[in-house]
Amino acid sequence: MDFEPDSADEAFREEVRAFLKAELPEDLAVRGRAGFLSGHEEAMAWQKILAKKGWSVPHWPVEYGGPKWTARQRYIFDEECYLAGAPVTNIGGIGLVGPVIFTFGTPEQKERFLPGIRNGDTFWVQGFSEPNAGSDLASLRTTAVRDGDHYVINGQKIWTSHGKFGDWNFLLARTDPSAKKQAGISFFLLDIKTPGVTVRPIESLEGSHHLAEVFYDNVRVPVENLIGEENKGWNYTKFLLFNERAFYGAEAPALKRYLQKIKKIASMERAGDQPLINRPTFAARLAELEIEMTAIDMTVSRVIAHGLDERNGGAAVGSILKARGTELAQKLTDMLVETIGDYGAYYYPDTNDEPSLRNLPFTGPDYAPGLMAELIYRRAASIYGGANEVQRNIVSKTLFGF
Ligand SMILES: Cc1cc2nc3c(=O)[nH]c(=O)nc-3n(C[C@H](O)[C@H](O)[C@H](O)COP(=O)(O)OP(=O)(O)OC[C@H]3O[C@@H](n4cnc5c(N)ncnc54)[C@H](O)[C@@H]3O)c2cc1C
């Protein structure tokens, strides 16, 4: 099996690097490289720059604006963007609901919603989890009742990433309470400004407010915003979750950036009379993590070479990558913080969330801010996108049948 990049791939990598050098504004990249979550404004500005170039929706078919790249080109693009510190664009729109709309949506829905996602005009957030329905998503209790040419939605979602910035919300609601759990769920597209929607930010451990609870109180959604058929929402959800794990689960580009950063910092930090990176115990641990990284990278390359198909064990591979990738992200961010010694214990707040702190005197090396924020954020990586215990259940069920 040959899944090494060829010279055309390398030429493509150079093209992407040149584009990033010319078009990625330094003030957008600096936060990403430090390890702070992308700010909303930065993410949308970057998506607009990509859209102008025709590169904002790498996974989409050409007819909806995709650039017609191979799977390997898409991977190279993601990797280079990440390494350069480019803001993360709207995953909810581009990666999750966009493919649902162009696969299952009506012609009117495609025409109405896809351009806004592609061009960075509308920001979409995911409304699946509820206070008692996370891993067991199908037990969700938000309801949608048909009333003429609308559905009336009541209930609550939680852990909605970037909820306070959402223009549109794709959400699941129960339309048939008498049906078996999965059978009575429908998939809706909702304008967050609709009366009756309340978004309440949740403060996370690292101090940011990127998560939210969303409440729905007699919210009227037009029937034309239902995806596919009523009560068949679980089919579209499985498609979306499979894409989420397959394309975003391992976050291999992020892992590469962490490794690069550890090496760079450990070459500058001193341990006694030598650079930290030369210390045998440190080097051995780094090598161990690099081997894990390489294994993940090879698996991603294998997936790229063969494609992922839900019917031939693809669901298991997506779950394996999600669990192993996020656990490695946690080990690498731990090591990053340890690498800066005492300054690792210091918490540098995100000044986007706390502008009043911008002018405070700054302690430590200039690569210190962001590292602890990233470590804390990655604690959640084994939960978001589906808890890793649940991913292991999927692997067991798919590959071993129990
Ligand atoms: C940072 C972050 C961002 C998120 N963003 C979004 C978002 O944008 N939209 C959205 O809809 N949701 C989002 N979520 C929610 C996420 O999908 C859920 O948190 C996740 O699915 C787990 O559900 P839960 O929190 O209800 O935990 P629970 O399901 O209650 O699980 C609690 C613990 O029990 C374990 N467990 C549960 N069931 C089993 C089982 N069958 N076998 C073994 N162990 C089990 C879990 O692994 C976990 O350790 C986000 C979560 C986080 C942390």
XYZ file of C-alpha atoms and ligand atoms in Angstrom:
455
model
C 0.000 0.000 0.000
C 1.438 3.360 -0.994
C 0.208 6.342 0.937
C 3.292 8.505 0.929
C 2.757 11.986 -0.486
C 4.001 12.321 -4.067
C 5.644 15.302 -5.760
C 2.256 16.767 -6.701
C 1.299 16.695 -3.011
C 4.532 18.418 -2.085
C 3.923 21.081 -4.737
C 0.447 21.550 -3.274
C 1.946 21.922 0.212
C 4.201 24.689 -1.118
C 1.216 26.404 -2.718
C -0.671 26.329 0.597
C 2.358 27.634 2.499
C 2.778 30.498 0.041
C -0.904 31.363 0.343
C -0.728 31.338 4.155
C 2.379 33.490 4.129
C 0.692 36.042 1.908
C -2.864 35.983 3.240
C -2.929 34.899 6.887
C -2.744 38.107 8.929
C -0.195 37.782 11.739
C -2.601 39.174 14.346
C -5.011 36.318 13.570
C -2.324 33.643 13.735
C -0.641 34.721 16.916
C -3.421 33.509 19.259
C -3.694 30.171 17.504
C 0.024 29.530 17.745
C -0.004 30.451 21.454
C -2.754 27.935 22.172
C -5.752 30.163 22.927
C -9.056 29.243 21.295
C -9.715 31.202 18.101
C -11.769 34.316 18.713
C -15.056 34.433 16.823
C -14.222 37.566 14.849
C -10.851 36.134 13.840
C -12.416 32.859 12.727
C -15.018 34.570 10.554
C -12.467 36.975 9.061
C -10.263 34.026 8.130
C -13.180 32.106 6.645
C -13.932 35.076 4.400
C -10.325 35.177 3.205
C -10.495 31.454 2.427
C -13.829 31.855 0.664
C -12.365 34.500 -1.623
C -9.723 32.005 -2.655
C -12.328 29.194 -3.041
C -10.769 27.201 -0.187
C -13.297 27.623 2.636
C -15.112 24.274 2.274
C -12.420 21.672 1.496
C -14.681 18.637 2.088
C -17.618 19.828 -0.009
C -18.384 18.665 -3.547
C -17.402 21.083 -6.322
C -21.023 21.858 -7.142
C -21.402 23.454 -3.696
C -18.111 25.323 -3.797
C -15.542 22.688 -2.780
C -12.044 22.992 -4.339
C -11.973 19.409 -5.715
C -8.983 18.379 -3.651
C -7.950 14.823 -2.968
C -8.219 13.517 0.596
C -4.459 13.896 0.978
C -4.575 17.508 -0.229
C -7.271 18.264 2.339
C -5.111 16.771 5.043
C -2.078 18.782 3.915
C -4.191 21.929 3.892
C -5.499 21.303 7.438
C -2.010 20.541 8.660
C -0.433 23.664 7.171
C -3.236 25.903 8.436
C -2.851 24.490 11.913
C 0.917 24.755 11.964
C 0.682 28.362 10.793
C -1.756 29.168 13.633
C -4.730 29.931 11.369
C -8.010 30.323 13.279
C -10.315 27.317 13.291
C -13.243 28.092 11.000
C -16.900 27.228 11.725
C -16.806 23.447 12.183
C -20.526 23.379 13.023
C -21.372 24.906 9.639
C -18.666 23.629 7.319
C -17.983 20.230 8.850
C -21.261 19.199 10.437
C -24.489 20.725 9.186
C -23.241 21.741 5.689
C -22.780 18.103 4.567
C -26.175 17.200 6.083
C -27.813 19.989 4.070
C -26.164 19.126 0.748
C -26.818 15.399 1.266
C -30.357 15.380 2.665
C -31.645 18.958 2.248
C -34.205 20.236 -0.255
C -33.008 22.348 -3.236
C -34.401 25.406 -1.422
C -32.458 24.605 1.754
C -29.248 24.145 -0.229
C -29.726 27.437 -2.024
C -30.656 29.286 1.134
C -28.088 27.975 3.622
C -24.958 26.714 1.859
C -23.638 30.053 0.500
C -23.777 31.695 3.950
C -21.816 28.825 5.502
C -19.272 28.773 2.693
C -18.702 32.538 2.672
C -18.452 32.962 6.433
C -21.658 35.017 6.726
C -23.531 32.688 9.077
C -22.131 30.889 12.103
C -23.766 27.557 13.032
C -23.800 25.870 16.412
C -24.731 22.322 17.348
C -27.703 21.677 19.640
C -27.630 17.968 20.363
C -26.645 17.348 24.023
C -29.075 17.936 26.857
C -28.592 17.829 30.642
C -29.597 14.144 30.725
C -28.813 13.181 27.156
C -25.124 13.267 26.210
C -23.675 9.807 25.635
C -27.220 8.508 25.486
C -28.244 11.181 22.996
C -31.364 9.339 21.864
C -32.957 9.903 25.267
C -33.233 13.634 24.513
C -36.398 15.340 25.752
C -36.652 18.612 23.824
C -39.937 18.411 21.910
C -41.216 19.773 18.607
C -44.970 19.738 18.020
C -46.443 20.478 14.603
C -48.783 23.489 14.546
C -49.906 24.374 11.004
C -46.894 25.346 8.952
C -44.593 25.531 12.009
C -43.164 23.267 14.676
C -43.210 24.575 18.248
C -40.034 23.703 20.154
C -39.686 23.467 23.936
C -36.733 22.220 25.949
C -33.060 22.797 26.653
C -29.629 22.048 25.171
C -26.293 22.255 26.952
C -22.568 22.429 26.098
C -23.311 24.249 22.854
C -19.835 25.214 21.625
C -19.550 28.897 20.681
C -23.277 29.171 21.492
C -23.175 32.897 22.193
C -21.900 33.567 18.657
C -24.431 31.356 16.877
C -26.543 32.832 14.090
C -28.122 29.462 13.373
C -28.594 26.344 15.455
C -29.047 22.820 14.104
C -30.854 20.793 16.693
C -32.599 17.551 17.452
C -36.058 17.415 18.964
C -38.533 14.672 19.692
C -41.502 14.761 17.309
C -43.035 11.408 18.278
C -42.939 10.768 22.029
C -44.600 7.357 21.617
C -41.958 5.953 19.231
C -38.867 3.944 20.244
C -36.137 6.403 21.335
C -34.272 6.922 18.053
C -37.374 6.610 15.894
C -39.206 9.727 17.060
C -36.476 12.360 16.576
C -36.343 15.108 13.907
C -33.536 17.406 12.742
C -34.220 21.173 12.559
C -32.464 24.331 11.394
C -33.255 27.274 13.650
C -32.505 30.980 13.434
C -31.202 31.769 16.920
C -32.863 35.191 16.862
C -36.302 33.523 16.822
C -38.397 34.684 19.826
C -38.257 32.211 22.727
C -34.577 31.246 22.328
C -32.306 32.140 25.273
C -28.553 31.543 25.131
C -26.799 31.489 28.496
C -22.972 31.266 28.405
C -21.159 28.792 30.691
C -17.753 29.725 32.047
C -15.210 26.967 31.434
C -12.308 25.942 33.580
C -9.806 27.920 31.509
C -11.879 31.081 31.928
C -13.412 31.364 28.473
C -17.136 31.469 27.727
C -17.185 29.422 24.558
C -19.842 27.002 25.857
C -23.503 27.758 26.431
C -26.849 26.437 27.528
C -29.672 27.141 25.079
C -33.309 27.254 26.191
C -36.323 26.972 23.864
C -39.620 28.351 25.077
C -42.437 27.909 22.518
C -40.023 28.594 19.656
C -41.738 28.494 16.252
C -39.720 26.953 13.440
C -41.153 26.943 9.911
C -41.724 23.440 8.488
C -39.371 24.240 5.620
C -36.541 24.156 8.176
C -37.022 20.445 8.869
C -34.235 18.328 7.369
C -35.493 15.302 5.433
C -38.449 13.489 6.914
C -40.116 13.992 10.265
C -39.035 11.309 12.787
C -36.053 10.290 10.618
C -33.621 12.727 12.235
C -31.539 9.935 13.748
C -30.401 8.826 10.265
C -29.023 12.311 9.516
C -27.516 12.468 12.997
C -25.569 9.218 12.501
C -24.212 10.611 9.226
C -23.168 13.843 10.978
C -21.541 12.114 13.976
C -19.636 9.774 11.690
C -18.222 12.779 9.785
C -17.404 14.529 13.054
C -15.313 11.614 14.343
C -13.779 10.706 11.008
C -12.653 14.198 9.992
C -12.113 15.987 13.279
C -11.658 13.203 15.841
C -7.890 12.675 15.868
C -6.958 16.331 15.286
C -3.628 15.092 13.969
C -2.491 18.579 12.831
C -2.915 19.848 16.401
C -0.845 16.948 17.721
C 1.927 17.801 15.269
C 1.920 21.397 16.382
C 2.207 20.384 20.036
C 5.181 18.147 19.257
C 6.906 20.867 17.248
C 6.339 23.296 20.076
C 7.670 20.933 22.766
C 10.840 20.427 20.729
C 11.288 24.137 20.155
C 10.735 25.123 23.771
C 12.808 22.233 25.153
C 15.714 23.355 22.955
C 15.585 26.808 24.562
C 14.870 25.822 28.183
C 17.893 24.717 30.240
C 18.160 21.730 32.559
C 21.382 22.258 34.485
C 24.139 22.937 31.987
C 22.364 21.608 28.914
C 19.194 22.206 26.881
C 16.255 20.303 28.327
C 15.796 18.353 25.115
C 19.185 16.647 25.617
C 18.214 15.240 28.974
C 17.843 11.451 28.502
C 14.641 11.000 30.534
C 13.001 13.925 28.761
C 14.150 12.745 25.331
C 12.879 9.202 25.996
C 9.448 10.471 26.972
C 9.306 12.742 23.957
C 10.271 9.841 21.685
C 7.463 7.732 23.150
C 4.917 10.431 22.370
C 6.353 10.952 18.904
C 5.914 7.238 18.193
C 2.261 7.500 19.231
C 1.901 10.558 17.018
C 3.437 8.704 14.079
C 1.045 5.772 14.613
C -1.916 8.137 14.489
C -0.519 9.893 11.438
C -0.073 6.564 9.653
C -3.629 5.536 10.509
C -4.954 8.825 9.176
C -2.901 8.266 5.994
C -4.336 4.761 5.700
C -7.833 6.185 5.998
C -6.994 8.782 3.365
C -5.685 6.089 1.001
C -8.704 3.796 1.448
C -11.494 6.172 2.375
C -13.717 5.646 5.378
C -16.903 3.754 4.927
C -19.348 3.242 7.765
C -20.168 -0.199 6.365
C -16.639 -1.645 6.383
C -15.516 -0.846 9.896
C -15.058 2.866 9.209
C -17.053 3.759 12.314
C -14.544 1.818 14.425
C -11.562 3.580 12.833
C -13.154 7.000 13.391
C -13.706 6.098 17.052
C -10.183 4.684 17.475
C -8.700 7.879 16.047
C -10.918 10.035 18.234
C -9.978 8.184 21.443
C -6.249 7.805 20.749
C -5.840 11.307 19.277
C -7.542 13.107 22.155
C -5.656 11.085 24.783
C -2.378 11.930 23.074
C -3.405 15.612 22.948
C -3.785 15.477 26.723
C -0.351 13.904 27.217
C 1.306 16.396 24.879
C -0.293 19.447 26.469
C 0.744 18.124 29.904
C 4.296 17.864 28.643
C 4.202 21.321 27.061
C 3.323 22.871 30.395
C 5.991 20.860 32.224
C 8.550 21.987 29.662
C 8.369 25.591 30.838
C 9.106 24.625 34.447
C 7.826 27.021 37.110
C 6.083 29.229 34.553
C 3.884 26.231 33.712
C 2.173 26.609 37.051
C 1.226 30.190 36.243
C -2.131 30.820 34.597
C -2.030 33.413 31.814
C -5.613 34.523 31.155
C -6.948 34.932 27.641
C -6.988 38.688 27.205
C -9.771 38.369 24.613
C -11.990 37.242 27.480
C -10.387 39.589 29.992
C -9.441 42.796 28.093
C -8.780 44.600 31.371
C -5.698 42.397 31.845
C -4.084 43.408 28.545
C -1.748 45.978 30.040
C -0.638 44.056 33.091
C 3.096 43.407 33.360
C 3.952 40.061 31.871
C 5.962 37.321 33.583
C 7.899 34.515 31.946
C 9.069 33.641 28.439
C 6.950 34.864 25.534
C 5.902 31.310 24.658
C 4.359 30.715 28.107
C 0.879 32.317 27.699
C -1.627 29.944 26.153
C 0.034 26.695 27.206
C -1.937 26.227 30.425
C -5.149 27.364 28.689
C -4.596 24.688 26.060
C -3.869 22.013 28.683
C -7.076 22.841 30.532
C -9.143 22.975 27.354
C -7.835 19.581 26.237
C -9.097 17.994 29.483
C -12.459 18.148 27.715
C -11.175 16.445 24.554
C -11.920 12.968 25.876
C -15.534 14.074 26.421
C -16.476 16.322 23.491
C -17.349 14.696 20.194
C -18.580 11.685 22.229
C -16.863 10.427 25.423
C -13.907 8.102 24.845
C -15.497 5.296 26.888
C -18.390 5.416 24.453
C -15.955 5.378 21.488
C -14.448 2.187 22.915
C -17.938 0.674 23.110
C -18.433 1.534 19.424
C -15.108 -0.114 18.521
C -16.029 -3.244 20.444
C -19.513 -3.463 18.957
C -18.391 -2.732 15.389
C -15.333 -4.979 15.273
C -16.169 -7.727 17.761
C -19.953 -7.680 17.755
C -20.533 -7.081 21.483
C -15.891 21.309 25.459
C -17.161 20.626 25.055
C -17.811 21.035 23.909
C -19.019 20.427 23.542
N -19.701 20.915 22.456
C -20.943 20.427 22.171
C -21.724 21.020 21.126
O -21.315 21.974 20.463
N -22.967 20.544 20.915
C -23.480 19.489 21.621
O -24.599 19.078 21.331
N -22.752 18.897 22.614
C -21.507 19.352 22.909
N -20.779 18.800 23.945
C -21.369 17.738 24.739
C -20.724 16.374 24.560
O -21.112 15.798 23.343
C -21.144 15.534 25.770
O -20.568 16.139 26.917
C -20.684 14.106 25.648
O -21.380 13.431 24.639
C -20.857 13.343 26.983
O -22.155 13.478 27.462
P -22.444 13.977 28.961
O -21.672 15.219 29.204
O -23.919 14.024 29.141
O -21.816 12.856 29.884
P -22.492 11.442 30.252
O -23.094 10.851 29.033
O -23.372 11.646 31.432
O -21.221 10.614 30.664
C -20.593 10.749 31.949
C -19.494 9.692 32.038
O -20.058 8.386 31.921
C -19.434 7.650 30.877
N -20.433 6.840 30.155
C -21.643 7.232 29.723
N -22.258 6.210 29.083
C -21.388 5.168 29.084
C -21.425 3.854 28.547
N -22.487 3.414 27.864
N -20.341 3.059 28.731
C -19.251 3.494 29.410
N -19.155 4.750 29.935
C -20.209 5.582 29.774
C -18.876 8.709 29.932
O -17.788 8.220 29.208
C -18.455 9.806 30.907
O -17.181 9.525 31.424
C -19.550 19.369 24.316
C -18.868 18.932 25.457
C -17.691 19.556 25.838
C -17.017 19.077 27.080
